[in-house]
Structures are given as C-alpha cells and as structure tokens.
PDB file of C-alpha atoms in Angstrom:
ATOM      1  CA  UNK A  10       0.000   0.000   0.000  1.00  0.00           C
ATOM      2  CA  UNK A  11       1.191   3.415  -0.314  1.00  0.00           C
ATOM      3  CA  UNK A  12       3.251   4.997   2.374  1.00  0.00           C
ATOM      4  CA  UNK A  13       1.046   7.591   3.710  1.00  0.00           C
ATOM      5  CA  UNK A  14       1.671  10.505   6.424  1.00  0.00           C
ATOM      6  CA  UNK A  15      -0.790   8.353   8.598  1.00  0.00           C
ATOM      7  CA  UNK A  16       0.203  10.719  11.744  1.00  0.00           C
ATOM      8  CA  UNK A  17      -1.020  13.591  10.015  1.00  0.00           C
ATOM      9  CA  UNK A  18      -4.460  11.558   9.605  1.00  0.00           C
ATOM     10  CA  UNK A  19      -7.564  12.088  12.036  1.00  0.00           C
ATOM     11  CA  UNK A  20      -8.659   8.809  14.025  1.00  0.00           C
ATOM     12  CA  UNK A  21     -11.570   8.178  11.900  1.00  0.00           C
ATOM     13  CA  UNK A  22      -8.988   8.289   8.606  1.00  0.00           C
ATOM     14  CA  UNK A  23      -6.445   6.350  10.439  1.00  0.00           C
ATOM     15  CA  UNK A  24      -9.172   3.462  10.640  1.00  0.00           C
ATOM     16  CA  UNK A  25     -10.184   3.833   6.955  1.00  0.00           C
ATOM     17  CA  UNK A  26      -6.865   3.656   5.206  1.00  0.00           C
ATOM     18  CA  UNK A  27      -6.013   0.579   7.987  1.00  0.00           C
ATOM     19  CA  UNK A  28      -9.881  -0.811   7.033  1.00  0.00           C
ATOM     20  CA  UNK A  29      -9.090  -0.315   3.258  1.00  0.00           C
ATOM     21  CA  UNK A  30      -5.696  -2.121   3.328  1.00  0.00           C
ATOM     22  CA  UNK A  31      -7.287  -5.366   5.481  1.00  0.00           C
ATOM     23  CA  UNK A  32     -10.084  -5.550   2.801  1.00  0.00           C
ATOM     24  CA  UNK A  33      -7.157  -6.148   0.104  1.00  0.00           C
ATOM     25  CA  UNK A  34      -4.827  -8.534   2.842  1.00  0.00           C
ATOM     26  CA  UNK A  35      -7.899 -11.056   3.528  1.00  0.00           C
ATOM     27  CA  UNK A  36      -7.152 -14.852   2.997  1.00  0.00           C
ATOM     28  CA  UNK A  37     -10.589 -15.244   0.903  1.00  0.00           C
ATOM     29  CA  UNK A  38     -10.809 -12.763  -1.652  1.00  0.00           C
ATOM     30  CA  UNK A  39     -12.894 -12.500  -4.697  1.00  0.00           C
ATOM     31  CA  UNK A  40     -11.613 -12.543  -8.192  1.00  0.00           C
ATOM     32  CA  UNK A  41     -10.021  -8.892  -7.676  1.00  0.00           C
ATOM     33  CA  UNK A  42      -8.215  -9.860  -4.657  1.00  0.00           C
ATOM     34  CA  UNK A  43     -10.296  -7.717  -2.386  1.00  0.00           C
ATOM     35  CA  UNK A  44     -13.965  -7.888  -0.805  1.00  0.00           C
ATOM     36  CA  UNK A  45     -16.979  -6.848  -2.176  1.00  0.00           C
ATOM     37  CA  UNK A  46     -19.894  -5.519  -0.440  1.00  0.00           C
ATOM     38  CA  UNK A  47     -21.569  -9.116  -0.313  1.00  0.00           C
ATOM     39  CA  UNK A  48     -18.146 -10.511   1.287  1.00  0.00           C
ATOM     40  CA  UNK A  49     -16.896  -8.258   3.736  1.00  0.00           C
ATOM     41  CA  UNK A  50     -12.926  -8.862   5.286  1.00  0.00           C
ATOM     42  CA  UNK A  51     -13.361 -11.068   8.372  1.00  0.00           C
ATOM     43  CA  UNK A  52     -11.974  -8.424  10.654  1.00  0.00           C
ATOM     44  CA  UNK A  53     -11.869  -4.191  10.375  1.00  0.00           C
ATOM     45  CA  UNK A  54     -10.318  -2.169  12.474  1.00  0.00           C
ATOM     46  CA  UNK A  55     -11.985   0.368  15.089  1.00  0.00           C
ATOM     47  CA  UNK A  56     -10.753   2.494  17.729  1.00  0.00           C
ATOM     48  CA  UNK A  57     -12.536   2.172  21.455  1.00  0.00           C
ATOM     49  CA  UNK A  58     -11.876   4.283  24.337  1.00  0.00           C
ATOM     50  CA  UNK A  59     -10.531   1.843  26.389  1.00  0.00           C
ATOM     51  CA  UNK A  60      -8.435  -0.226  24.262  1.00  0.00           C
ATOM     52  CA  UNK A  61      -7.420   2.092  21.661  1.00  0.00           C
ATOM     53  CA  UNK A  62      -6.945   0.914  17.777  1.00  0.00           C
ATOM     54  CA  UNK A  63      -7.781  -2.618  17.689  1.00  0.00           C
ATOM     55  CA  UNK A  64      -8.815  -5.574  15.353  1.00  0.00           C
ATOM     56  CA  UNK A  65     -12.396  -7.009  15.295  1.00  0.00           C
ATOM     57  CA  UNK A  66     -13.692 -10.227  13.887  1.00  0.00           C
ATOM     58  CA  UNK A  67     -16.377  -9.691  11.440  1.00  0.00           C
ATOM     59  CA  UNK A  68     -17.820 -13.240  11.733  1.00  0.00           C
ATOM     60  CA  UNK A  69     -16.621 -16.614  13.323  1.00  0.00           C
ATOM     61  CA  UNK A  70     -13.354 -17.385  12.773  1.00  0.00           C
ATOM     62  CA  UNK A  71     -12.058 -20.676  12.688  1.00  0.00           C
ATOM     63  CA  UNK A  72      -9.653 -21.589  15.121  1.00  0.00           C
ATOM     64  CA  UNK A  73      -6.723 -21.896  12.579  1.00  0.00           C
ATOM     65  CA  UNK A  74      -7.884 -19.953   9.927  1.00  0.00           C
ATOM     66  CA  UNK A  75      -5.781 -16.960   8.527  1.00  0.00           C
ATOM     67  CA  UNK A  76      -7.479 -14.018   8.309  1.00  0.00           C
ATOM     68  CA  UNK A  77      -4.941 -11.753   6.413  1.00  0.00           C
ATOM     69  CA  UNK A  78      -1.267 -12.141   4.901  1.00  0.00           C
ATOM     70  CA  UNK A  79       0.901  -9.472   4.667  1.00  0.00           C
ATOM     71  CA  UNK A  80       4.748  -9.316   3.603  1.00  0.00           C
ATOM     72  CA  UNK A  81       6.785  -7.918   6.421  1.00  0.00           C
ATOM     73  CA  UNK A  82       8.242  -4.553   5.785  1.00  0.00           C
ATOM     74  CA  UNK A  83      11.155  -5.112   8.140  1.00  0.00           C
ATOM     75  CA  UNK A  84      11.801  -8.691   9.452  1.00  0.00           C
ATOM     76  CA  UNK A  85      13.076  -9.201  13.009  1.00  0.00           C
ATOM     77  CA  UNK A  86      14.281 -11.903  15.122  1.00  0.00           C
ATOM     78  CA  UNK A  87      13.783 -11.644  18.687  1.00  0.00           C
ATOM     79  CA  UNK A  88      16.852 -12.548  20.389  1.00  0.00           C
ATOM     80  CA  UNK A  89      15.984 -15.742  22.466  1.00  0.00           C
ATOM     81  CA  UNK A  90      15.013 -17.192  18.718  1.00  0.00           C
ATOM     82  CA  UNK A  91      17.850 -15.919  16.809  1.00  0.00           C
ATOM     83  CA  UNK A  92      19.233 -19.313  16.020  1.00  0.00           C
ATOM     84  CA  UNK A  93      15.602 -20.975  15.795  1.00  0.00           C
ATOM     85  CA  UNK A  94      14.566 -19.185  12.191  1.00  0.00           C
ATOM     86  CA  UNK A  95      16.838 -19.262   9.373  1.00  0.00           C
ATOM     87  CA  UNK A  96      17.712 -15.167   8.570  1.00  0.00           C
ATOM     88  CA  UNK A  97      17.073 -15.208   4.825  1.00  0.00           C
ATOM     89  CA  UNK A  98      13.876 -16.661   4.589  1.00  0.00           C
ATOM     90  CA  UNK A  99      12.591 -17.100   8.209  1.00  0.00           C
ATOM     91  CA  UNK A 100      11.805 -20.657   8.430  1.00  0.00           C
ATOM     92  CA  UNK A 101      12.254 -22.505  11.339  1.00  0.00           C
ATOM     93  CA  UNK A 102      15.313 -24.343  11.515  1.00  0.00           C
ATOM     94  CA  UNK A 103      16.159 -27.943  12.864  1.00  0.00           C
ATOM     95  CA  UNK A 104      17.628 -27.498  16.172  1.00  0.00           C
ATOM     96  CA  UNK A 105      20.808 -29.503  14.953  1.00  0.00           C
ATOM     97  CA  UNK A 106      22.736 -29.478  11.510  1.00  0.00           C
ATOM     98  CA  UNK A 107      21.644 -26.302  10.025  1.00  0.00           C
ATOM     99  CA  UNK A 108      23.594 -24.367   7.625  1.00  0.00           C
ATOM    100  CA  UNK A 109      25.533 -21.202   8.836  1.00  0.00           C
ATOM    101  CA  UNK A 110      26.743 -18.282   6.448  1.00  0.00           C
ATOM    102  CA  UNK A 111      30.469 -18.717   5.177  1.00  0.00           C
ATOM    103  CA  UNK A 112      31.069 -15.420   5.778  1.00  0.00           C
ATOM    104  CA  UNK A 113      29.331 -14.400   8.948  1.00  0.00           C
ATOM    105  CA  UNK A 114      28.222 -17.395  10.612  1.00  0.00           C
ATOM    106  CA  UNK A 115      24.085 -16.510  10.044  1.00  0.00           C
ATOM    107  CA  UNK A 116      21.910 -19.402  10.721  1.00  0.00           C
ATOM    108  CA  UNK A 117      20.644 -20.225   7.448  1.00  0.00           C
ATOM    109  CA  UNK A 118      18.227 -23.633   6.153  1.00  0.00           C
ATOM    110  CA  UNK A 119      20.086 -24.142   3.052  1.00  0.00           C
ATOM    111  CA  UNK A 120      23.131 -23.142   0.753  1.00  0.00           C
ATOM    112  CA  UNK A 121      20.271 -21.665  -1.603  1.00  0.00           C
ATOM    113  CA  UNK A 122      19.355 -19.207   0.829  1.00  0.00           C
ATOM    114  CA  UNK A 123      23.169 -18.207   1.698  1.00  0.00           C
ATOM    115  CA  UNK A 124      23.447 -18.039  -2.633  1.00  0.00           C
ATOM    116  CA  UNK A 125      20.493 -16.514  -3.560  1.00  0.00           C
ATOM    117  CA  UNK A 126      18.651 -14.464  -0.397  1.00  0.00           C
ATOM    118  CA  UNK A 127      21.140 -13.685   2.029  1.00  0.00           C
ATOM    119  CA  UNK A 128      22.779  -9.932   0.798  1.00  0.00           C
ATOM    120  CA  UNK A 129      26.410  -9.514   0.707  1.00  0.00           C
ATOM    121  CA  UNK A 130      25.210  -6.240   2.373  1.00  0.00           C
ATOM    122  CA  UNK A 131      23.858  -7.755   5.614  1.00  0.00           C
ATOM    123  CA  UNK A 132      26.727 -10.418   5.982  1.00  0.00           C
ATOM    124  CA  UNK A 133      29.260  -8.192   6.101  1.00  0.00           C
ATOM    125  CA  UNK A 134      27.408  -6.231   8.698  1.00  0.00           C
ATOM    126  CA  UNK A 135      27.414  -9.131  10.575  1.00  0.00           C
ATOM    127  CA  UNK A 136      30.279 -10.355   9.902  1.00  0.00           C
ATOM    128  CA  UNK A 137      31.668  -7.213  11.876  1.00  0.00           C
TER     129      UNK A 137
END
C-alpha cells in the first residue's frame, strides 16, 4: 500500500486507510483480490476508548484460519530465537545441523538461501 503521512491523519482516517488495506490482505478474496460488499474482510479495524486501535472479527473465525497475509516490511528476530529461524527466509530451523553463512556465521536452512537471499550487504554487517 502506499506509504502515507498516517500521523497527520484524524482517528476516523487512520481506521479507513487501515480498514481499506485489510479488505485487500484477507485470505478469501474475490476474483479482484479484495472484498466486495456481499463478502466483507473477516476483521476491520476500530478504535474504542478503552483499548485504543484494535482488530475485530467480522464473523466466526475458525480456530486456525488466517485471516490476512501481509509481507513484512522489516523482518526481526527476537533474540531468544535468533538461532531458531533461518535469517534469509525465516523458516524454522532444525535445532541440529543447520547451515551457517560462510562469511558471517548466520543461521541459514540451506546453501540456496546463503546463494540466492542472504545480501552480501547484511553479511558483512554481521560479519563485523
């Protein structure tokens, strides 16, 4: 979605760019990847007084059942996992006889991720 001066926003526009972009992340859309009046996103956002901005369901959801996929802008591992996920693509790694960058020692779940998806840029920043 476009980046957008959201602090400059009221409340009520905060919640209708945030309601607009769910209505295009849900996990069943109709033929133009979004929801139409007859099937709305299973959750919208609202603000409350005592809770602040917040997500509400729609309809039942399924234990299980995604509601909305969206590609992180930044990924981040919290420390405590920082071996558990491998740092190119994020998968969770084997707890024993995983791959580790070459040149910075990264926890990584294959030689194709250290090839093709982990950036020279980053590995010698933590190579440091």
């Amino acid at each position: 979605w476009p980046y957008i001066a959201i602090n400059m926003c009221t409340e009520e526009e905060k919640l209708n760019i945030i309601n607009d972009h769910l209505s295009t992340l849900s996990s069943k859309p109709n033929v133009e990847n979004t929801y139409s009046l007859l099937t709305p996103p299973p959750v919208w956002a609202e603000l409350t007084t005592d809770m602040g901005r917040q997500l509400v369901a729609s309809r039942d959801i399924i234990a299980g059942e995604v509601v909305f996929t969206e590609t992180p802008i930044v990924p981040a591992i919290p420390r405590p996992e920082a071996v558990s996920v491998c740092l190119s693509c994020l998968r969770n790694l084997p707890k024993k006889d995983y791959n580790c960058c070459s040149g910075c020692g990264a926890p990584l779940c294959s030689n194709a991720c250290e090839a093709n998806r982990h950036s020279q840029e980053e590995c010698h920043i933590l190579s440091r």
